[in-house]
Coordinates of C-alpha atoms and ligand atoms in Angstrom, one line a residue:
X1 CA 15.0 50.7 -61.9
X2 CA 14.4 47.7 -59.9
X3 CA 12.7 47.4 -56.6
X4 CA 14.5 47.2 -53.4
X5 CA 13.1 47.3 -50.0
X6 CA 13.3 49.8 -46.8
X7 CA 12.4 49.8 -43.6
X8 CA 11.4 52.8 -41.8
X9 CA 10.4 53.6 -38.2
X10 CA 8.4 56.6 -36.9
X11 CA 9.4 58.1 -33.9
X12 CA 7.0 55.8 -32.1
X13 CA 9.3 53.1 -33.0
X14 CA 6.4 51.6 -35.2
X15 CA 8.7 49.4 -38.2
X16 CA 6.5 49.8 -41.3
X17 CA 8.0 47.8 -44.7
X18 CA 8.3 49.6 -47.9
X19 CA 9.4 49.0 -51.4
X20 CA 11.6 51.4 -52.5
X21 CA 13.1 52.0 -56.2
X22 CA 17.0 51.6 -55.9
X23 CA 19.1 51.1 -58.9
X24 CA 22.6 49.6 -57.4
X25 CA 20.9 46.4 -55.9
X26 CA 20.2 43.5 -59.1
X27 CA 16.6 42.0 -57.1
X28 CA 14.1 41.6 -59.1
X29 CA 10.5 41.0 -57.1
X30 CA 10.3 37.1 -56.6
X31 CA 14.0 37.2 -55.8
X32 CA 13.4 39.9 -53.3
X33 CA 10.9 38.5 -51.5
X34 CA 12.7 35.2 -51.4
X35 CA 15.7 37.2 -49.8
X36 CA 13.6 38.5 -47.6
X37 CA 12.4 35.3 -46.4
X38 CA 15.9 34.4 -45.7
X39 CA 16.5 37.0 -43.3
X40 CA 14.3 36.0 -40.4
X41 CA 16.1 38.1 -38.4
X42 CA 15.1 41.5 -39.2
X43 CA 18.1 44.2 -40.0
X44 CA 15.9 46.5 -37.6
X45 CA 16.9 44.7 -34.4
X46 CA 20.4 44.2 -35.4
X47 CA 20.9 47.4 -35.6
X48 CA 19.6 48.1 -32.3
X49 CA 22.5 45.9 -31.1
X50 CA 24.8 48.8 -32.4
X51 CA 22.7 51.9 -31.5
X52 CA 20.1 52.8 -28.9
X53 CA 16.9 51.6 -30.4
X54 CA 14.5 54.6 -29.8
X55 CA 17.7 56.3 -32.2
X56 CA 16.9 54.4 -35.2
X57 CA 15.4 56.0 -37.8
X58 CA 16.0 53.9 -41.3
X59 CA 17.8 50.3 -41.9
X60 CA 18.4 50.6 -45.8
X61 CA 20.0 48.1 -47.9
X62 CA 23.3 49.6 -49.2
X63 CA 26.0 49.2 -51.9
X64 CA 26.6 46.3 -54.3
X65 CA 28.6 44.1 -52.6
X66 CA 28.7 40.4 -54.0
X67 CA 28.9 38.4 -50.6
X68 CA 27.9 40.1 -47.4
X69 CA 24.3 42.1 -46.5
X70 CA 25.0 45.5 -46.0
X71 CA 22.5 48.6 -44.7
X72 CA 22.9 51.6 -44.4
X73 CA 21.3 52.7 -41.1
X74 CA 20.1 56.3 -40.2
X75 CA 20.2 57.3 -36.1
X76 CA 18.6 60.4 -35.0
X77 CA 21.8 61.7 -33.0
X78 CA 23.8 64.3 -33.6
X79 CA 27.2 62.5 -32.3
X80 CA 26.6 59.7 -35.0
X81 CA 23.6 60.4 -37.8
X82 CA 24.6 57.3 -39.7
X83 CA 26.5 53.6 -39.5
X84 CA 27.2 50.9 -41.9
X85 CA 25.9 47.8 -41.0
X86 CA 26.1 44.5 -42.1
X87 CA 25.0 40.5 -42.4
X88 CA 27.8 38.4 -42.7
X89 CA 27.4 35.6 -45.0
X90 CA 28.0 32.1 -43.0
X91 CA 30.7 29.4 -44.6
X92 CA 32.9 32.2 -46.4
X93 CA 35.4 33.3 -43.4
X94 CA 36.2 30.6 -41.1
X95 CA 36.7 32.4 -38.1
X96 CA 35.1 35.8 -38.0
X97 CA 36.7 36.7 -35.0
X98 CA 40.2 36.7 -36.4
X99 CA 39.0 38.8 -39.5
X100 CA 37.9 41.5 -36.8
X101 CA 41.1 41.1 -35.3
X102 CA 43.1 41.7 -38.5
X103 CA 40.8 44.9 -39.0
X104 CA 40.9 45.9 -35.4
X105 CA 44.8 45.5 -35.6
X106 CA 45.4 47.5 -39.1
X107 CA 43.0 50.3 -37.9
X108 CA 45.1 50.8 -35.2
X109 CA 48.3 50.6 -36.8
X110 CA 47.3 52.9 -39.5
X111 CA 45.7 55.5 -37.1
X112 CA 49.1 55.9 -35.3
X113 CA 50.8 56.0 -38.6
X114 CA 48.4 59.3 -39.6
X115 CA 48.5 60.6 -36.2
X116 CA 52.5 60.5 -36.4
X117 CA 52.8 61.9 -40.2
X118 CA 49.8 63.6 -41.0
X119 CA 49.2 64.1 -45.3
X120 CA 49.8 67.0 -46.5
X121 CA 47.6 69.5 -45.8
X122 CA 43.6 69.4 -47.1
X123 CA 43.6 65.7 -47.7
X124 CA 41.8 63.2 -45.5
X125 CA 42.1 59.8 -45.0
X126 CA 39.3 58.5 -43.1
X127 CA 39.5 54.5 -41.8
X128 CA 36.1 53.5 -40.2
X129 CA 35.3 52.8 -36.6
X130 CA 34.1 49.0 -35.4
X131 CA 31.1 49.8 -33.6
X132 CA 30.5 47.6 -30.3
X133 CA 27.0 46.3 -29.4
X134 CA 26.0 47.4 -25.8
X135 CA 27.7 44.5 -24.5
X136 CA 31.4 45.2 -25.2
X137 CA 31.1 42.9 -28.8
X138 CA 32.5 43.9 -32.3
X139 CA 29.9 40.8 -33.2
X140 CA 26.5 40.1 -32.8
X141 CA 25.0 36.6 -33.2
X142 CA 21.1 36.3 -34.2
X143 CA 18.9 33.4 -33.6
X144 CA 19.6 32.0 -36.7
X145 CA 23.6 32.0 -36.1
X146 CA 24.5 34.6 -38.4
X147 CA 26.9 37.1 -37.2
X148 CA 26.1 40.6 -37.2
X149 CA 28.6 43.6 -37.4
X150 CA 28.2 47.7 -37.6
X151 CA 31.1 50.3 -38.9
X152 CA 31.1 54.0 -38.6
X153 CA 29.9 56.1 -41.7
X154 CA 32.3 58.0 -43.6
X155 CA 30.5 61.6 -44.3
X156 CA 30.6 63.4 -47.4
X157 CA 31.6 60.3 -49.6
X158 CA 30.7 58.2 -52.1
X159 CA 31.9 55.4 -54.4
X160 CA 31.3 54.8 -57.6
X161 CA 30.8 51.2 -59.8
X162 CA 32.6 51.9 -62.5
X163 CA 35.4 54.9 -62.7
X164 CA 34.3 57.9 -63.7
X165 CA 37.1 59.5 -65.5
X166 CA 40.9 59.8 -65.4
X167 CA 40.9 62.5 -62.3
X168 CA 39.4 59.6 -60.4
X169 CA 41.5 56.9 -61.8
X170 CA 44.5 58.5 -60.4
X171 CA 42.5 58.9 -56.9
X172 CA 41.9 55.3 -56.9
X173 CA 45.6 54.5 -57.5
X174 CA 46.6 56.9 -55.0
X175 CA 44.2 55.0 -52.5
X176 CA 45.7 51.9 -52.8
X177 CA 49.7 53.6 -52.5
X178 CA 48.5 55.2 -49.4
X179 CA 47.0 51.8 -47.9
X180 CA 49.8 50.2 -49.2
X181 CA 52.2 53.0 -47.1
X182 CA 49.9 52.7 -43.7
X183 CA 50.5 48.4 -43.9
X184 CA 53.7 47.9 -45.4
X185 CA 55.2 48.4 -41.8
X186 CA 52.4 46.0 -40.1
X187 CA 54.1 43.0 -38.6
X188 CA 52.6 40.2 -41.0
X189 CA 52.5 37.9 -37.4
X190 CA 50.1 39.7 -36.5
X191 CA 47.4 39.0 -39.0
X192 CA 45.6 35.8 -39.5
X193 CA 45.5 34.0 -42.8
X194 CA 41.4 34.3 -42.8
X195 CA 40.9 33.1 -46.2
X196 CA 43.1 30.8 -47.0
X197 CA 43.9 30.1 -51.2
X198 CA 42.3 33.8 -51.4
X199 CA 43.6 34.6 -54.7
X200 CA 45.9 32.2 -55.1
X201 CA 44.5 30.7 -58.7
X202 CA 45.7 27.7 -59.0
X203 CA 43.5 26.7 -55.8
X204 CA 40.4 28.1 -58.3
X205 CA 41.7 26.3 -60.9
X206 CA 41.3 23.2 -58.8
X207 CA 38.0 24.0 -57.7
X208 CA 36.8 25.0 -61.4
X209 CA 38.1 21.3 -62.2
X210 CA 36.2 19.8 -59.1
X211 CA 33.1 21.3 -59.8
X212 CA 33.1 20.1 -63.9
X213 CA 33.8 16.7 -62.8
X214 CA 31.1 16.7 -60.7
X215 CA 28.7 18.5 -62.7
X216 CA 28.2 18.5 -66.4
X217 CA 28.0 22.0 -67.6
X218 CA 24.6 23.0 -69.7
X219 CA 25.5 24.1 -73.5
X220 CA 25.4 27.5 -74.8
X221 CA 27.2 29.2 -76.9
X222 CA 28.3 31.5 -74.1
X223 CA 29.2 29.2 -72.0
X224 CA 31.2 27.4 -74.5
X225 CA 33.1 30.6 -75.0
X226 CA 34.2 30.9 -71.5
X227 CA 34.9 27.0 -70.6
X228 CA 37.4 27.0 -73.7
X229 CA 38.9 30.6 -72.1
X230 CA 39.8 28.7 -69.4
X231 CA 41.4 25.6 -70.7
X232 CA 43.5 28.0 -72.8
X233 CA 44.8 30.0 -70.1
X234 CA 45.9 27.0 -67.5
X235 CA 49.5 27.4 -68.2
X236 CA 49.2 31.0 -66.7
X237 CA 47.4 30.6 -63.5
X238 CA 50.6 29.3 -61.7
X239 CA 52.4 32.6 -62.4
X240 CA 52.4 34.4 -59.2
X241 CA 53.0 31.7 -57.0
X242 CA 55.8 30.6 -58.5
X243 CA 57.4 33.7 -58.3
X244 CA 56.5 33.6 -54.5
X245 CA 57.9 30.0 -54.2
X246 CA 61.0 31.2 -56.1
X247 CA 61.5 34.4 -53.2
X248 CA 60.7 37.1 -56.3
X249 CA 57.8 37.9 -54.4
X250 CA 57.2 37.7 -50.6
X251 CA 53.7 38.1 -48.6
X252 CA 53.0 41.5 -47.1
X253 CA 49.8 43.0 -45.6
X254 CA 47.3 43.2 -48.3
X255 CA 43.8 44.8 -48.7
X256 CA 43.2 42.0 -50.6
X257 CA 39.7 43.6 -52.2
X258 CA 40.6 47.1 -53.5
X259 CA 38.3 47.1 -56.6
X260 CA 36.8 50.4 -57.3
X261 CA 33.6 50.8 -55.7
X262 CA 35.6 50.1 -52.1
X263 CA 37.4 53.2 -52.8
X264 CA 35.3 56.3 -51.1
X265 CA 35.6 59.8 -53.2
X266 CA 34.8 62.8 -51.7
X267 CA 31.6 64.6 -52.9
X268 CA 32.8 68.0 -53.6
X269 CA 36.4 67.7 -53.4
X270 CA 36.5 64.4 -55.7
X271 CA 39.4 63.0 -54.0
X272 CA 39.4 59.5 -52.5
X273 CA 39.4 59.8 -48.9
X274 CA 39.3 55.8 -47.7
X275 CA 39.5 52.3 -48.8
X276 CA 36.7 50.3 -47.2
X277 CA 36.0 46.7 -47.0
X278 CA 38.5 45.5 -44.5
X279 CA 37.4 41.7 -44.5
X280 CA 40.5 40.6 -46.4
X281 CA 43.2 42.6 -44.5
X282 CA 45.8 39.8 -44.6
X283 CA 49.2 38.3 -45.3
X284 CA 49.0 38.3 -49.6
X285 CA 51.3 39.4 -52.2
X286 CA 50.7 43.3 -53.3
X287 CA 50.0 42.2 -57.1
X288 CA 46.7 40.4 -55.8
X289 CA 46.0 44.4 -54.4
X290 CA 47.2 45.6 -57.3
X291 CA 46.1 43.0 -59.8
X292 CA 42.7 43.7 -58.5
X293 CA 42.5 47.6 -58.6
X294 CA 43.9 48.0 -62.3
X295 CA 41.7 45.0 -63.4
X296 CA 38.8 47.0 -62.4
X297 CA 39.4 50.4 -62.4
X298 CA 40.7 50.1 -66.0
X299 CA 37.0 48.4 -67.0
X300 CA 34.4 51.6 -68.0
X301 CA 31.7 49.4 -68.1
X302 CA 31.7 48.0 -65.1
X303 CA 32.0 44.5 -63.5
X304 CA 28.4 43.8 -64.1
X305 CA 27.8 44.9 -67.4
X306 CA 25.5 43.0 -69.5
X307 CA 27.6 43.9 -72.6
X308 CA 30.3 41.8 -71.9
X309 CA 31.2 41.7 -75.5
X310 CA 32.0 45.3 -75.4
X311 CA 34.7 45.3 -72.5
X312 CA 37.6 46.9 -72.8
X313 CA 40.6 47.6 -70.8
X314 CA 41.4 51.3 -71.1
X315 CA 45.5 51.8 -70.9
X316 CA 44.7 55.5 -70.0
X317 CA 42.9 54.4 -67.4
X318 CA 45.8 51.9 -66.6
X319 CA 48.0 54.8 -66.5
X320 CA 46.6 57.0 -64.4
X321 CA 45.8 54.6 -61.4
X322 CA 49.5 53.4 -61.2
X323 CA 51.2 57.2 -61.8
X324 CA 48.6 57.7 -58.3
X325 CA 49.6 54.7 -56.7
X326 CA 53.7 55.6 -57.7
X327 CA 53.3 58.7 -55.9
X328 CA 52.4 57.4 -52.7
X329 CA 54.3 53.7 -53.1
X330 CA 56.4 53.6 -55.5
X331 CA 59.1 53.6 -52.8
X332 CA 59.1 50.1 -51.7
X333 CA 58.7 48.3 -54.7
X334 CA 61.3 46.0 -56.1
X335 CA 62.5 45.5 -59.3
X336 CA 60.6 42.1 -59.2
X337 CA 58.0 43.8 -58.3
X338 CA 57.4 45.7 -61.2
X339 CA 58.5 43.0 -63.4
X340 CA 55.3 40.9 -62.3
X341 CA 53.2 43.6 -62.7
X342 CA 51.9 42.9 -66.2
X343 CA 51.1 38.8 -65.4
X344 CA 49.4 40.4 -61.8
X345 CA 47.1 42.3 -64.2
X346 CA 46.3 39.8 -66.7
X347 CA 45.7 37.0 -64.0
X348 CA 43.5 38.6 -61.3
X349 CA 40.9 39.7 -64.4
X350 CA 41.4 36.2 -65.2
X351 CA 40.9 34.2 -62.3
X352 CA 37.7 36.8 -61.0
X353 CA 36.3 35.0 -64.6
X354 CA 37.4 31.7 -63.2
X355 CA 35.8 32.1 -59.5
X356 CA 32.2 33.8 -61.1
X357 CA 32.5 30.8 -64.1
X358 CA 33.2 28.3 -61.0
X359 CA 29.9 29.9 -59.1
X360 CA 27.6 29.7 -62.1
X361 CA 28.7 26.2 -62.6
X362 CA 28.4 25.4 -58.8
X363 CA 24.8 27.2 -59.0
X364 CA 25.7 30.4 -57.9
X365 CA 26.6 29.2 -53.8
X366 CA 29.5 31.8 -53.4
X367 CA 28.8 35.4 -54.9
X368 CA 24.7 37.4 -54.4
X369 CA 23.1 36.9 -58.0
X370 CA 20.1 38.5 -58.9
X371 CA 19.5 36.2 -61.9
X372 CA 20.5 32.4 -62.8
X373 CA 22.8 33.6 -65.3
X374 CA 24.7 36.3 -63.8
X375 CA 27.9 35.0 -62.6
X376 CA 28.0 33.5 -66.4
X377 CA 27.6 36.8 -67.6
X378 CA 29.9 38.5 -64.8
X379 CA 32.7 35.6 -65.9
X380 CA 32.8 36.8 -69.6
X381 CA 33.1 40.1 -68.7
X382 CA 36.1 39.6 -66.8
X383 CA 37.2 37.0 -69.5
X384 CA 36.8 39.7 -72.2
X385 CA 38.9 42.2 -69.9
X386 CA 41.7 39.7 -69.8
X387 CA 41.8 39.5 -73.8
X388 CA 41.8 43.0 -73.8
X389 CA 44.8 43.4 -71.5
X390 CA 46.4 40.4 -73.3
X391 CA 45.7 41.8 -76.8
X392 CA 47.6 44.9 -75.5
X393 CA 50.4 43.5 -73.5
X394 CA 53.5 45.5 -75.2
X395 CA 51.9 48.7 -74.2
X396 CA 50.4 47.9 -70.8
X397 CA 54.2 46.5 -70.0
X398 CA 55.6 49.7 -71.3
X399 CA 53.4 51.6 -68.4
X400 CA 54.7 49.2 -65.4
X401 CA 58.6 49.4 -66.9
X402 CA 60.2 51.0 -64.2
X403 CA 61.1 54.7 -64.0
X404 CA 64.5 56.1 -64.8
Ligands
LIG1 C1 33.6 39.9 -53.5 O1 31.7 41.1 -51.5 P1 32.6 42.0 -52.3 O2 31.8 42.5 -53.4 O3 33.2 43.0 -51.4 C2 34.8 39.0 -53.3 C3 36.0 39.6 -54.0 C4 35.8 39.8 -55.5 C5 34.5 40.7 -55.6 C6 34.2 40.9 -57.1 C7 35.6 37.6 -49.9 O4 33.8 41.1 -52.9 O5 37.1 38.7 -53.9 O6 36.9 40.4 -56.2 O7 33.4 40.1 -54.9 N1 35.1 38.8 -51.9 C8 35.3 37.6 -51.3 O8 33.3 42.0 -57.1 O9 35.3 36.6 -52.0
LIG2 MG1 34.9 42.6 -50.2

């Protein structure tokens, strides 16, 4: 267990610090205390932006997301006991405004979609709430200029690092076919392009090159390993786009982040009830979604598994997320479509290794790292998922050949 950090206030309002053991967050002490120092403003009084501040009870850091702060805060009211809130990391998203806007203008779409043609009975499908600060803003700025932003809690959910076993594996494909349903129909002029060259590898490709010319990497035998990965795989990164370029494959909305532990399961029932993380809800091709998804829900060990040289992509696991995501999308997908579907797999695992390699080389700017070495180690894990899937091509393309 490492230490993470709480922050509690009495009734009285009095905020007392604590140090609290929490596995899911990688700080060790010194790097905890130096990320403390970074936040000057306190999570405390940004989340009394969102809720009545005599209401708050606990502002606890939350989940294991690579780029963003997030807490988890605690109100003592019975209309909402709990709320996501979170730090937005500065120089990522140009123009935070227009990602709220692309959230803001999925939620919508997709709450009239469910309102009009419910699921089937007993299944939910919950999409989270922007909360507004007292003044009417989905944003809040703090003195140091970062942006500050709150989300309604879904209840009786969790998600899960790593999947758990094939049960959830079809839940999380099924997750992504009904996201996939509730945006396909979303007029892509109405989104922004917030990120642009987001997933789009041969812009990483060029920033893996930019970086190496500007820095000479270290020498390790690990880090040998990966930077001859990548001069191997070059002639692949350009797959995708082509394709696009060529009119096989055309921009929809995308979720653009639908990894596993963005996927919320329900406590008892075990079914996935939501797909958070909206920051990426853009014009993209599906097979970045879907690249994504299998890439990770088909990893057991995780994306931040130490024993990189033990990762394996698991067909069964494979199998199972795209028989869920068939059932709810399987509708609107070409024959090009599925055709692409083995390179989609092979080059999202891929370039994830190329953007963590980039970081580590960079000195770890981009993604949160708990240790100098991480994104080196987070690289070869997604490096040694790619071999897998390559080393296993005929079969995984005999899982994506189309039905009938
Ligand atoms: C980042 O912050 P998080 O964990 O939701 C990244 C994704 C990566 C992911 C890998 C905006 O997502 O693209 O796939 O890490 N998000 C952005 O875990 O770069
Ligand atoms: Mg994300």
């Amino acid at each position: 267990m490492v230490p993470t950090w709480g922050t509690f206030s009495n009734n009285k309002r009095k905020a007392l610090h604590f140090l609290v053991p929490q596995k899911r967050i990688g700080y060790t002490i010194p790097n905890l205390l130096s990320f403390l120092l970074t936040l000057n403003v306190h999570p405390f009084t940004a989340a009394c932006q969102f809720a009545p501040k005599d209401t708050i009870l606990s502002v606890l850091p939350y989940g294991s997301g690579n780029v963003h702060d997030t807490f988890r805060v605690t109100v003592g009211r019975v209309e909402e006991n709990q709320f996501l809130l979170q730090r937005l990391k500065a120089g990522i998203f140009q123009n935070l405004e227009e990602v709220m806007h692309n959230i803001r203008i999925f939620s919508e779409h997709a709450r009239n979609r469910l309102e009009n043609s419910p699921l089937e009975l007993g299944r939910r499908w919950e999409i989270p709430r922007i909360l507004m600060t007292a003044e009417g803003s989905d944003l809040w700025k703090d003195g140091d200029g970062f942006r500050w932003r709150a989300f309604s809690w879904i209840d009786q959910a969790r998600s899960f690092d790593a999947v758990q076993d094939l049960n959830q594996a079809g839940e999380i494909g099924w997750a992504l076919g009904i996201f996939h349903n509730l945006i396909h129909d979303l007029p892509l002029e109405t989104l922004f392009d917030t990120l642009e060259g987001f997933h789009v590898t041969p812009h990483y490709l060029r920033c893996y090159d930019r970086v190496l010319s500007q820095k000479p990497p270290g020498k390790s035998p690990e880090l040998d390993f990966a930077l001859l990965f990548v001069k191997d795989r070059r002639r692949i990164v350009a797959v995708l786009e082509e394709a696009r370029n060529q009119g096989y494959l055309n921009l929809r909305p995308i979720h653009g982040d639908p990894k596993v532990n963005n996927v919320m399961i329900d406590t008892v029932s075990g079914q996935a009830v939501g797909l958070v993380d909206l920051d990426t809800v853009k014009p993209g091709l599906i097979h970045y979604d879907l690249g994504d998804c299998l890439r990770s829900s088909s990893n057991p060990l995780g994306e931040e598994s130490e024993k990189w040289e033990a990762v394996c992509f698991k067909t069964e696991l494979c199998r199972a997320v795209w028989e869920g995501y068939l059932d709810r999308a399987g509708e609107f997908l070409t024959d090009y479509d599925y055709a692409f579907m083995f390179e989609a797999v092979r080059l999202i695992a891929f370039e994830l290794g190329l953007r963590f390699l980039t970081d580590f080389l960079e000195g770890n700017v981009y993604f949160k790292t708990g240790h100098p070495r991480q994104n080196l180690i987070r690289a070869l894990v997604q490096f040694k998922l790619t071999q897998s899937i390559e080393e296993q091509e005929k079969e995984i393309r005999a899982i994506f050949r189309k039905p009938g």
